[in-house]
CSV table of C-alpha atoms and ligand atoms in Angstrom, one decimal:
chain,number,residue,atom,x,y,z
W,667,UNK,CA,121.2,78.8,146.2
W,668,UNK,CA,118.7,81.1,144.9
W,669,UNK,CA,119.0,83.2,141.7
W,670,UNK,CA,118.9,87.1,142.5
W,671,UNK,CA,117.0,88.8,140.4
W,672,UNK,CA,116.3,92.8,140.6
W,673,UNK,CA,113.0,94.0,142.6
W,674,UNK,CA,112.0,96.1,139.4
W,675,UNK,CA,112.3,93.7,136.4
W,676,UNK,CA,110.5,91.1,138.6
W,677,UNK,CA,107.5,93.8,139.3
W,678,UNK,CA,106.9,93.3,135.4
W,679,UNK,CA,103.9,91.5,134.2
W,680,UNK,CA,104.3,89.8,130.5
W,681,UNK,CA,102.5,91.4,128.2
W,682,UNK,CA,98.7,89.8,127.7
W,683,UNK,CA,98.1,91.1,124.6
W,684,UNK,CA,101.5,89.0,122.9
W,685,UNK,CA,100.7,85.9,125.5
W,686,UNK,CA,97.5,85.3,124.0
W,687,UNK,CA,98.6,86.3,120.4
W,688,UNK,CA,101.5,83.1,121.0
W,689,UNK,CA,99.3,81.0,122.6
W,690,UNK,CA,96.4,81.2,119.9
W,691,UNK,CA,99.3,80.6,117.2
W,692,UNK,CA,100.7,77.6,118.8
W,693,UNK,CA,97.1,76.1,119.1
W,694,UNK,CA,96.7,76.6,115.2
W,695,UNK,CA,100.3,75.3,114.5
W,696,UNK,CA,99.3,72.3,116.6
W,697,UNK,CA,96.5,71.9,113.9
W,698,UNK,CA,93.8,73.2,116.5
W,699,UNK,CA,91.0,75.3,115.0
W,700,UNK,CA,91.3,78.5,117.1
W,701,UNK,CA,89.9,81.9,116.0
W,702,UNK,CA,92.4,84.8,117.9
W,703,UNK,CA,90.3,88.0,118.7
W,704,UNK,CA,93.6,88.7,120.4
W,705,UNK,CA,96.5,90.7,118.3
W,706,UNK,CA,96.3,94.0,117.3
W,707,UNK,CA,97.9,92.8,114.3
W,708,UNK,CA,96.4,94.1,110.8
W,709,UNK,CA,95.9,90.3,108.8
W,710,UNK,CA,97.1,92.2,105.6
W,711,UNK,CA,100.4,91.8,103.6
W,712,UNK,CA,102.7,94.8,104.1
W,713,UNK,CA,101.9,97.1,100.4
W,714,UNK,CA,104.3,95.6,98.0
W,715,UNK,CA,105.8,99.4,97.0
W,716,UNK,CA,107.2,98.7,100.8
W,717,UNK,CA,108.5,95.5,100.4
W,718,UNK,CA,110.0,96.4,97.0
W,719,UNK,CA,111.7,99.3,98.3
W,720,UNK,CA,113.2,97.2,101.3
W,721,UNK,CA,114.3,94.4,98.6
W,722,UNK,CA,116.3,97.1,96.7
W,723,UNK,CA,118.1,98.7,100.0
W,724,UNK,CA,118.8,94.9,100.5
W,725,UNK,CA,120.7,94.2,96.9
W,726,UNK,CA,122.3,97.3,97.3
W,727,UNK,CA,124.2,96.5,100.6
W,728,UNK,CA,122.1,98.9,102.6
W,729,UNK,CA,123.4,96.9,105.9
W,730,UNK,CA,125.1,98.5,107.7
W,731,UNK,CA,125.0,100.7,111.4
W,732,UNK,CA,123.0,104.2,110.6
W,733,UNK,CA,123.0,107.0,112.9
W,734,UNK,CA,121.3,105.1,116.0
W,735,UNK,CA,118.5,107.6,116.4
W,736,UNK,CA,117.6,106.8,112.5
W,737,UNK,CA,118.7,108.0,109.0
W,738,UNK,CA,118.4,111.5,107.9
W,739,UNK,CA,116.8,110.3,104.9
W,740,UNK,CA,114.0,108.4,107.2
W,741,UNK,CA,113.9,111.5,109.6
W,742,UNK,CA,113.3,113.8,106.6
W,743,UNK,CA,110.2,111.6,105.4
W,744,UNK,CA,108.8,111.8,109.1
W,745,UNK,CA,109.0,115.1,109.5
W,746,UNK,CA,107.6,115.6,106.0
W,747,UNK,CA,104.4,113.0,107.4
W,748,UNK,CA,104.2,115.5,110.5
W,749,UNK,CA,103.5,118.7,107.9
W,750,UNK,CA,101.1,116.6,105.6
W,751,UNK,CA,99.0,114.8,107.7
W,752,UNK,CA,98.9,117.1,111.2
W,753,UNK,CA,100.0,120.5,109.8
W,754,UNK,CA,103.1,120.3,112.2
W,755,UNK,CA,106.6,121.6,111.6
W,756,UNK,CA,109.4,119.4,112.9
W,757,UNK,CA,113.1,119.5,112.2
W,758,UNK,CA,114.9,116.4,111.9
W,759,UNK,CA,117.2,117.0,115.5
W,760,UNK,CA,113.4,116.6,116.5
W,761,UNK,CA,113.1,112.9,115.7
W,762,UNK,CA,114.2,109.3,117.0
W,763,UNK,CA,113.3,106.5,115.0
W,764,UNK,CA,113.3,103.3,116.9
W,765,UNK,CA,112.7,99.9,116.8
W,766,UNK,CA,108.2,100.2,117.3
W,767,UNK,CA,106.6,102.8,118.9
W,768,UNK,CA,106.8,100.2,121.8
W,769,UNK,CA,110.9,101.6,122.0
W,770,UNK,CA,110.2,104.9,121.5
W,771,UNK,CA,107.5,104.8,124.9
W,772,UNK,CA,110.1,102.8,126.6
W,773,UNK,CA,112.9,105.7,125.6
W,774,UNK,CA,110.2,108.9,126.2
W,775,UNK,CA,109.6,107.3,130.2
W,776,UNK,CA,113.0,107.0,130.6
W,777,UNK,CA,113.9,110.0,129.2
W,778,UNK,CA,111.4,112.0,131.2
W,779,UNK,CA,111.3,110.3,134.7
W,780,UNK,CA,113.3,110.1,137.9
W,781,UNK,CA,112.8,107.5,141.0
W,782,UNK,CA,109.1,107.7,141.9
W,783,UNK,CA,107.9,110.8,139.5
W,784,UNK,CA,104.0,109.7,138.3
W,785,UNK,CA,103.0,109.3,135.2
W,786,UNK,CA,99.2,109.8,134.9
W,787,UNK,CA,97.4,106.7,132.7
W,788,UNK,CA,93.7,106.8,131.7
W,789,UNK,CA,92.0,103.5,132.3
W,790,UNK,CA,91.4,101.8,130.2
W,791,UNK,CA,94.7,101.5,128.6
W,792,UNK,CA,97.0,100.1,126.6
W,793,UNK,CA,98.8,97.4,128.3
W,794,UNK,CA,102.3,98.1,127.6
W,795,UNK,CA,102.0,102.0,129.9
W,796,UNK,CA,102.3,101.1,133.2
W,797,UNK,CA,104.6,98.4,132.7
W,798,UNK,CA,106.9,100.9,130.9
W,799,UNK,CA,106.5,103.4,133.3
W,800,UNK,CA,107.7,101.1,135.7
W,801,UNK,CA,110.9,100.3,133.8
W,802,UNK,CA,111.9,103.7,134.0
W,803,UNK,CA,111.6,104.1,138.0
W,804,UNK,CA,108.1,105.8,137.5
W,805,UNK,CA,105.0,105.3,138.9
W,806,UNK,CA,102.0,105.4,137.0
W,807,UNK,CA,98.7,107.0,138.3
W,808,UNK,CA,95.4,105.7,137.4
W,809,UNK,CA,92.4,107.7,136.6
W,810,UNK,CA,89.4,105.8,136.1
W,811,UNK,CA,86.6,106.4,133.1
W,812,UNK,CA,83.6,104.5,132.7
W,813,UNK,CA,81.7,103.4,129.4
W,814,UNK,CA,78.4,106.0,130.0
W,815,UNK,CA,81.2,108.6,129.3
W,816,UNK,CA,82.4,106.6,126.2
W,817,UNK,CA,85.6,105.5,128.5
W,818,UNK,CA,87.0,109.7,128.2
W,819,UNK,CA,88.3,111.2,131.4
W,820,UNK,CA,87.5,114.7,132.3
W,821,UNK,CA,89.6,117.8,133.2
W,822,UNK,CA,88.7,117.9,136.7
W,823,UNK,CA,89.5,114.4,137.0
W,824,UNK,CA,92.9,115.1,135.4
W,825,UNK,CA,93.5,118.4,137.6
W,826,UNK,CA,92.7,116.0,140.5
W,827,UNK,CA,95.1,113.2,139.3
W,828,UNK,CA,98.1,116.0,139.4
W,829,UNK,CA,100.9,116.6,141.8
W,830,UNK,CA,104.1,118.3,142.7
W,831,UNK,CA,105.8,114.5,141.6
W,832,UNK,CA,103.2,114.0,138.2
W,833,UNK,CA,105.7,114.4,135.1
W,834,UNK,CA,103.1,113.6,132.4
W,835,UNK,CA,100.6,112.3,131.2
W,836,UNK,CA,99.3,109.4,128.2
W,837,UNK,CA,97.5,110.3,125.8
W,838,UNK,CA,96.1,107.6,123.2
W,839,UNK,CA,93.5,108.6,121.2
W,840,UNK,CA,92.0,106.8,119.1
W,841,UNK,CA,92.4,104.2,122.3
W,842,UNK,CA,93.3,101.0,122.2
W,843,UNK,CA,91.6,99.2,123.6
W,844,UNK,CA,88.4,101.5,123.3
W,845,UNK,CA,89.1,102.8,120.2
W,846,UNK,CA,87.5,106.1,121.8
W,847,UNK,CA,88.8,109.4,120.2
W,848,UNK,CA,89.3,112.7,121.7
W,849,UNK,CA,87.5,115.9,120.4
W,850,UNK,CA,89.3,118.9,119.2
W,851,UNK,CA,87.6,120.7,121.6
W,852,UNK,CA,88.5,118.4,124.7
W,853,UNK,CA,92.0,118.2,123.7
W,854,UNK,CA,92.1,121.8,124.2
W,855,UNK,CA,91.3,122.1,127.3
W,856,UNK,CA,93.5,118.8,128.7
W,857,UNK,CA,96.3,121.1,126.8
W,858,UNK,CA,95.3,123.8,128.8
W,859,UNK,CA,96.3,122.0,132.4
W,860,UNK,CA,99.0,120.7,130.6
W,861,UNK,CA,100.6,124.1,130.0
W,862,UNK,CA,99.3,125.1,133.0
W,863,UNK,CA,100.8,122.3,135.4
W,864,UNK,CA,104.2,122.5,133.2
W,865,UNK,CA,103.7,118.6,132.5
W,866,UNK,CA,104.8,116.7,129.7
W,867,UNK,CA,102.2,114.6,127.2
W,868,UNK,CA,102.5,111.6,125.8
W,869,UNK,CA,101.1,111.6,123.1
W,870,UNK,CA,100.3,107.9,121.2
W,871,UNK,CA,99.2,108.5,118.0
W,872,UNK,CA,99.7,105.0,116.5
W,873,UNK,CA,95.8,104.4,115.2
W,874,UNK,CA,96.0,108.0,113.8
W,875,UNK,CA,95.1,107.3,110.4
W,876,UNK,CA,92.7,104.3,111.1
W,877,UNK,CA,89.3,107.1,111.7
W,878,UNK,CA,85.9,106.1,111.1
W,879,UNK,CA,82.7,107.8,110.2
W,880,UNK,CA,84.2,111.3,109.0
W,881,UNK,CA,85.7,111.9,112.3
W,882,UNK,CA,89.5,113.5,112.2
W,883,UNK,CA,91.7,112.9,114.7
W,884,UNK,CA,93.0,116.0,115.9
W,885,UNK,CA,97.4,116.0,117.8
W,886,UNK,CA,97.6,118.1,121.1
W,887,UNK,CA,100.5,119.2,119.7
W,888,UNK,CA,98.7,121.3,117.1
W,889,UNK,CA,97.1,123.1,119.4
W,890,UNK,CA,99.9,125.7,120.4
W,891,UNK,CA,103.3,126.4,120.8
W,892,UNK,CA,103.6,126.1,124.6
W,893,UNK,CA,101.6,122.2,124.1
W,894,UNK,CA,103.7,121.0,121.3
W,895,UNK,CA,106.9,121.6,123.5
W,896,UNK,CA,105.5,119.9,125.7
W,897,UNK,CA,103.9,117.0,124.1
W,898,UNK,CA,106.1,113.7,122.6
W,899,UNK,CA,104.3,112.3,119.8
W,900,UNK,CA,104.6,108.8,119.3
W,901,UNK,CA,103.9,106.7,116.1
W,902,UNK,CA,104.8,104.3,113.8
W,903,UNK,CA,104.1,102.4,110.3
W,904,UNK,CA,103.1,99.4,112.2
W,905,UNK,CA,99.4,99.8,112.2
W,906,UNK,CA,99.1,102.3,109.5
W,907,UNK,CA,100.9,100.5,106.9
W,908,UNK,CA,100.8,96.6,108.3
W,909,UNK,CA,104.3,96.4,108.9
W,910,UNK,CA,104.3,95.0,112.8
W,911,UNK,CA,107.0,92.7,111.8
W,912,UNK,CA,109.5,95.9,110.5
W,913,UNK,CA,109.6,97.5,113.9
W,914,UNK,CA,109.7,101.3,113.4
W,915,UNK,CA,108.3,103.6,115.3
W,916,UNK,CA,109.0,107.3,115.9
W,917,UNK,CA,109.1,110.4,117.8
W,918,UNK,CA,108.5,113.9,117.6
W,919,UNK,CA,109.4,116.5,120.6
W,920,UNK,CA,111.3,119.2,121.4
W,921,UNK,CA,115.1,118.7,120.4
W,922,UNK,CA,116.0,118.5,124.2
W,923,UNK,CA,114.2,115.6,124.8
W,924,UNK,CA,115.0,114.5,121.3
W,925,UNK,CA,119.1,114.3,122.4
W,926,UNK,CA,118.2,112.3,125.4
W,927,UNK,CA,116.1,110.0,123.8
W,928,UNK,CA,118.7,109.7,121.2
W,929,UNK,CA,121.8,109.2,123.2
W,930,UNK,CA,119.4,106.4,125.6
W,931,UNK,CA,118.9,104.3,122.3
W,932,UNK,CA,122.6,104.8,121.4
W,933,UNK,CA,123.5,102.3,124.4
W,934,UNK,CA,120.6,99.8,124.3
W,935,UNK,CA,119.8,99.1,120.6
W,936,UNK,CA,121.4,101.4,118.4
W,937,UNK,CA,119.9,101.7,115.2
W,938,UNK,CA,116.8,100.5,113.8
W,939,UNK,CA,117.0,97.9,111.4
W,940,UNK,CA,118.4,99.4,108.5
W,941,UNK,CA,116.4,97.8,105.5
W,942,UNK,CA,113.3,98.8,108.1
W,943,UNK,CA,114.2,101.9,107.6
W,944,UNK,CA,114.1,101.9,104.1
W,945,UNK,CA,111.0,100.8,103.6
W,946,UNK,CA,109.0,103.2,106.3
W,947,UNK,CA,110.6,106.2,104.2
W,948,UNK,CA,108.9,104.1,101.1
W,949,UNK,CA,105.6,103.9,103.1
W,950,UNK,CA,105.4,107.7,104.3
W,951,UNK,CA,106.7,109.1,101.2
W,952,UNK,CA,104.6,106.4,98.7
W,953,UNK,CA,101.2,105.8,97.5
W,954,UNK,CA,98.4,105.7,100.1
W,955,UNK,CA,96.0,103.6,98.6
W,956,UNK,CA,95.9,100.8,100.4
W,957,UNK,CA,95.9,102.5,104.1
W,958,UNK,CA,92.6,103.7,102.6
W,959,UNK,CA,91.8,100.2,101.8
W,960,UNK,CA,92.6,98.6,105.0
W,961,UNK,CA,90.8,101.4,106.6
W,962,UNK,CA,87.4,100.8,104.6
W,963,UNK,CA,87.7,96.4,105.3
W,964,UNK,CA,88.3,97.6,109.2
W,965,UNK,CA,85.1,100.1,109.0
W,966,UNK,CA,83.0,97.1,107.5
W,967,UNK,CA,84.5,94.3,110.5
W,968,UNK,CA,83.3,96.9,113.0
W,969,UNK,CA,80.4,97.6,112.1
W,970,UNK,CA,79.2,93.8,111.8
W,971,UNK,CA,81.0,93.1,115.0
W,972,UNK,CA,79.3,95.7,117.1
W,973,UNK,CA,75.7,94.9,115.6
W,974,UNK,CA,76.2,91.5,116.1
W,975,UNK,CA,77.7,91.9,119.7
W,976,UNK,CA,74.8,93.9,120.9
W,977,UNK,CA,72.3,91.0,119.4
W,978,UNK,CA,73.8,88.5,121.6
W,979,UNK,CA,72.3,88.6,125.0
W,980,UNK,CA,74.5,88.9,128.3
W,981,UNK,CA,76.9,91.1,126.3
W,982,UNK,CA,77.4,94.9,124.6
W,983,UNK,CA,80.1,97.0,123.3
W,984,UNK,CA,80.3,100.7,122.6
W,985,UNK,CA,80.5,101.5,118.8
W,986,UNK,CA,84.5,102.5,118.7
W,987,UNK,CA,85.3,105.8,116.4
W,988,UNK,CA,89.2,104.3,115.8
W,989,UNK,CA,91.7,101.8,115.7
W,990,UNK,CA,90.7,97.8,115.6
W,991,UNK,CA,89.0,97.0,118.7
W,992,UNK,CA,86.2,96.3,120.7
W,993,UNK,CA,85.6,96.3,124.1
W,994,UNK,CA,83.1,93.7,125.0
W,995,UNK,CA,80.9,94.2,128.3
W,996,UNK,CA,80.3,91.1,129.9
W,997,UNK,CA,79.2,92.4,133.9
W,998,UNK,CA,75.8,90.9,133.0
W,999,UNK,CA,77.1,87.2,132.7
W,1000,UNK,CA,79.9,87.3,135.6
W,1001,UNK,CA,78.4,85.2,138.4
W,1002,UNK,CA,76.4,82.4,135.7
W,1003,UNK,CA,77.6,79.2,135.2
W,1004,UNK,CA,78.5,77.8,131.8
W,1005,UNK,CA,79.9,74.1,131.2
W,1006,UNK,CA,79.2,73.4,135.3
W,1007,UNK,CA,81.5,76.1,136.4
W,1008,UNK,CA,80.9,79.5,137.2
W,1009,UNK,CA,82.6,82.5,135.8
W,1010,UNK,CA,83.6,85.2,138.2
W,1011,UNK,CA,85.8,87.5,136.3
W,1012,UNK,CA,87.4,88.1,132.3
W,1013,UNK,CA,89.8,86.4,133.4
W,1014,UNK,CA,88.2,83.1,133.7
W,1015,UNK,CA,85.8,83.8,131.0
W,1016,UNK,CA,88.4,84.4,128.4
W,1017,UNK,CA,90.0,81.0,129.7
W,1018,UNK,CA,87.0,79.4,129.2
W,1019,UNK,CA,86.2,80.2,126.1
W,1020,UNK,CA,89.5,79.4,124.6
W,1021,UNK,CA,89.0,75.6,126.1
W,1022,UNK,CA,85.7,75.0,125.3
W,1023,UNK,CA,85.5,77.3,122.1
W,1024,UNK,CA,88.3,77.9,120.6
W,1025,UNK,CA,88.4,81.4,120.9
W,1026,UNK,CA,91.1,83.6,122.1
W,1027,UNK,CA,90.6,87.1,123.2
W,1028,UNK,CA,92.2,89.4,125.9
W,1029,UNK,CA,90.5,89.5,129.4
W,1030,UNK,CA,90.0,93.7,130.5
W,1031,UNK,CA,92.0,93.0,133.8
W,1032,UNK,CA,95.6,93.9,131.8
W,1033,UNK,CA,93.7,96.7,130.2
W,1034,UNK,CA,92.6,97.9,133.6
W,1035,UNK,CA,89.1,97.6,132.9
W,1036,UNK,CA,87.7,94.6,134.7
W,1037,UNK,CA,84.1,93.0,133.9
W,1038,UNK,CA,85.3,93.7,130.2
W,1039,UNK,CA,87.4,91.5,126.9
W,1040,UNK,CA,88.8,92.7,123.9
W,1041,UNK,CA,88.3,91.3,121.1
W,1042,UNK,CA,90.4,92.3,117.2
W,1043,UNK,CA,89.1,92.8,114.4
W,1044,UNK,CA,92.3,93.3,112.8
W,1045,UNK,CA,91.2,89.6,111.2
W,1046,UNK,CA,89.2,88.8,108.4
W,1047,UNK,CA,85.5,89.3,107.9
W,1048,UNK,CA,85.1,85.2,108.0
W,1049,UNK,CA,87.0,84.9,111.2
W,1050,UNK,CA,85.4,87.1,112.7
W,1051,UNK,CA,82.1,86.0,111.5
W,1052,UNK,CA,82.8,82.4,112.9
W,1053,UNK,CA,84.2,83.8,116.1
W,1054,UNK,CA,81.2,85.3,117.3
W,1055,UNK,CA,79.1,82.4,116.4
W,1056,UNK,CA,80.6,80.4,118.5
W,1057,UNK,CA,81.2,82.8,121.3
W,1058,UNK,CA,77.2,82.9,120.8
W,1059,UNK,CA,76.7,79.4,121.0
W,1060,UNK,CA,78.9,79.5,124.2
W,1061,UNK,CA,77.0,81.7,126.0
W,1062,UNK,CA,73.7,79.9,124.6
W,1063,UNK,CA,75.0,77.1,127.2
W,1064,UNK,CA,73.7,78.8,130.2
W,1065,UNK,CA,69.9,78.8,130.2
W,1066,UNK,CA,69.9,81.4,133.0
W,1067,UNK,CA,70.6,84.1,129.8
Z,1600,PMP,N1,100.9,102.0,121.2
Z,1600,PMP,C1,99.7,101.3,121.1
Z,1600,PMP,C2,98.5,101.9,121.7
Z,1600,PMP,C3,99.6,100.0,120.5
Z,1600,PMP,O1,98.5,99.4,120.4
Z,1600,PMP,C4,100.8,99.4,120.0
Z,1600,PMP,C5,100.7,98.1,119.4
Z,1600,PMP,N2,101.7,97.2,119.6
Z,1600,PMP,C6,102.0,100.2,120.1
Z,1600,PMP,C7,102.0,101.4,120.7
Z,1600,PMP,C8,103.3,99.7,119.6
Z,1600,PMP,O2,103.4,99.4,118.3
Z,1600,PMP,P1,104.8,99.0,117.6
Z,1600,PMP,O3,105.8,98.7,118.7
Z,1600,PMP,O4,104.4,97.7,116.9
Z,1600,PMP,O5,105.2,100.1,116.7
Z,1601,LIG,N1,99.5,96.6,120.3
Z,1601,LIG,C1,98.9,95.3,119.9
Z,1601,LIG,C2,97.9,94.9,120.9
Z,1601,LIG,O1,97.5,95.6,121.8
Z,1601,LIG,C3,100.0,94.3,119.6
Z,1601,LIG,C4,100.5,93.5,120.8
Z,1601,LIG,C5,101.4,94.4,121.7
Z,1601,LIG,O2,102.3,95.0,121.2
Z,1601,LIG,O3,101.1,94.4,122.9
Z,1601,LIG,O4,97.4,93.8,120.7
């Protein structure tokens, strides 16, 4: 007898980013020598002002159920991040906290969509959108950038992409995986067909603080009255703050969507961890030291990955402006042959290279950006140093090059 299982939850893809994190893991734990490009996972300890903070909730017998869409306290201390950071005024009947920014996408599709309503996705993207979007009965809609226009879509193309079913759109900038960043100036006028088409934007801000070379990042939602109704920023102290493990993330949006949100997670997960909690009010409200820290090692890691990238021949990368990634363009050696066999797509390259190498990175299909990898550098300088050597050597195999 066969198993039934639903249409929808078997349309769903596993996550590659996670799969390739696991896999390069297990290798190590099996005592192989593997160097993971793959997680977007900061290598740093979690500030001990947070962990201190979460210890003391802990002894105090902070353990029990909290309001499920968070804790005033912890609502207080994100709406006081929102007026700090991005000059934005939020009330706390404004916020969810949930368990990663990952649950508060998954609750912001489900809360916005009905049975085939599109959700428009610039490519590349993270790989977590269209899957969500799926989850929720949506359909996501595609609109395809290219690296000449430093992988940013236009207006026309977005007007284009719109139609009497589109509900919203994604926003992620600074980009994961391109770590491309949106201009005040451009995010004005995608607000302006926003407003215009009466559509709702996503808005991920997770790699918000992680900004290099001077460059600001600038919220859509700070851009008017009429945009920041519309708009449901998304965040989290994941990145920011190297607490992956914690799972927090948040929203901001209008208190409508807010309630729905809210009473979604009420069924599913209820509250967020409640020591979590705790400790993301420490991290907002605390010293920000070593956010500035991280930042300045990932600045560093970029720039000696993106020389040393373009100095290898058959491969590039754009210099990214945010977040802890590179995309790798590797069109010029699809079609070669290394080790006998001959590597048609990322796919099979980023196979390849964890077999022969040791290497792990994500292949561009998941991304939706074929003839691409990415590759962290959310790992240390010495990784990194040693994972492009032999990623170098690998590519030294084919004498066509
Ligand atoms: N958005 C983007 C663009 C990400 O890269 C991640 C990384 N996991 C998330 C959201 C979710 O972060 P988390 O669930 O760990 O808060
Ligand atoms: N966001 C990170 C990444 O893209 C972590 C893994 C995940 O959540 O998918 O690698």
């Amino acid at each position: 007898m066969s198993l039934f299982i639903s249409k929808k939850a078997s349309s769903i893809s596993p996550s590659p980013t996670l799969a390739i994190s696991a896999k390069a893991k297990s290798m190590k734990a099996q005592g192989i020598d593997v160097i993971g490009f793959g997680a977007g996972e900061p290598d740093f300890d979690t500030p001990a002002h947070i962990k201190e903070a979460a210890v003391k909730a802990l002894n105090e017998g902070f353990t029990k159920y909290t309001p499920a869409s968070g804790t005033l306290a912890l609502k207080e201390a994100v709406c006081r991040k929102f007026k700090r950071e991005n000059n934005l005024d939020y009330t706390a009947n404004q916020i969810v906290v949930s368990n990663g920014a990952k649950h508060s996408l998954v609750n912001a599709f489900t809360a916005i969509c009905n049975p085939r309503d599109e959700v428009i996705i610039p490519a590349p993207f993270w790989v977590s959108y269209p899957e969500m979007v799926k989850l929720a009965d949506g359909v996501p809609v595609f609109i395809e950038t290219t690296e000449e226009n430093r992988f940013k879509f236009t207006v026309e193309q977005l007007e284009k992409a719109i139609t009497p079913k589109t509900r919203a759109l994604v926003l992620n900038s600074p980009s994961n995986p391109t770590g491309m960043l949106y201009t005040k100036e451009e995010l004005s006028a995608i607000a302006e067909v926003v407003v215009k088409n009466n559509i709702y934007v996503i808005s991920d801000e997770i790699y918000e603080r992680l900004i290099y070379d001077g460059l600001e990042h600038t919220g859509i939602a700070s851009l008017g009255e009429a945009v920041k109704n519309l708009t449901i920023i998304v965040n989290g102290v994941s990145k920011t703050y190297s607490m992956t493990g914690w799972r927090i993330g948040f929203t901001a949006s209008n208190a409508q969507i807010a309630k729905v949100m809210g009473n979604v997670q009420s069924h599913g997960t209820s509250n967020p961890n409640s020591i979590a909690q705790v400790a993301a009010v420490a991290a907002l409200d605390g010293p920000q030291q070593d956010v500035e820290m991280m930042k300045q090692a990932f600045v560093e890691r970029r720039n000696y990955m993106v020389e040393r990238i373009n100095s290898i021949a058959g491969v590039s990368c754009s210099k990214p402006q945010g977040a802890f990634y590179v995309m790798m363009n590797i069109k010029n050696i699809l079609g070669k042959s290394f080790y006998g066999k001959v590597v048609t797509n990322a796919d099979e390259f980023a196979e390849m290279l964890l077999e022969k190498a040791n290497v792990a990175l994500v292949p561009g299909a998941g991304f939706g950006a074929e003839g691409y990898v990415r590759l962290s550098y959310a790992i240390s300088m010495e990784n990194i140093k040693e994972g492009l050597d032999r990623i170098e050597k690998f590519l030294s195999v084919d004498t066509q090059l």
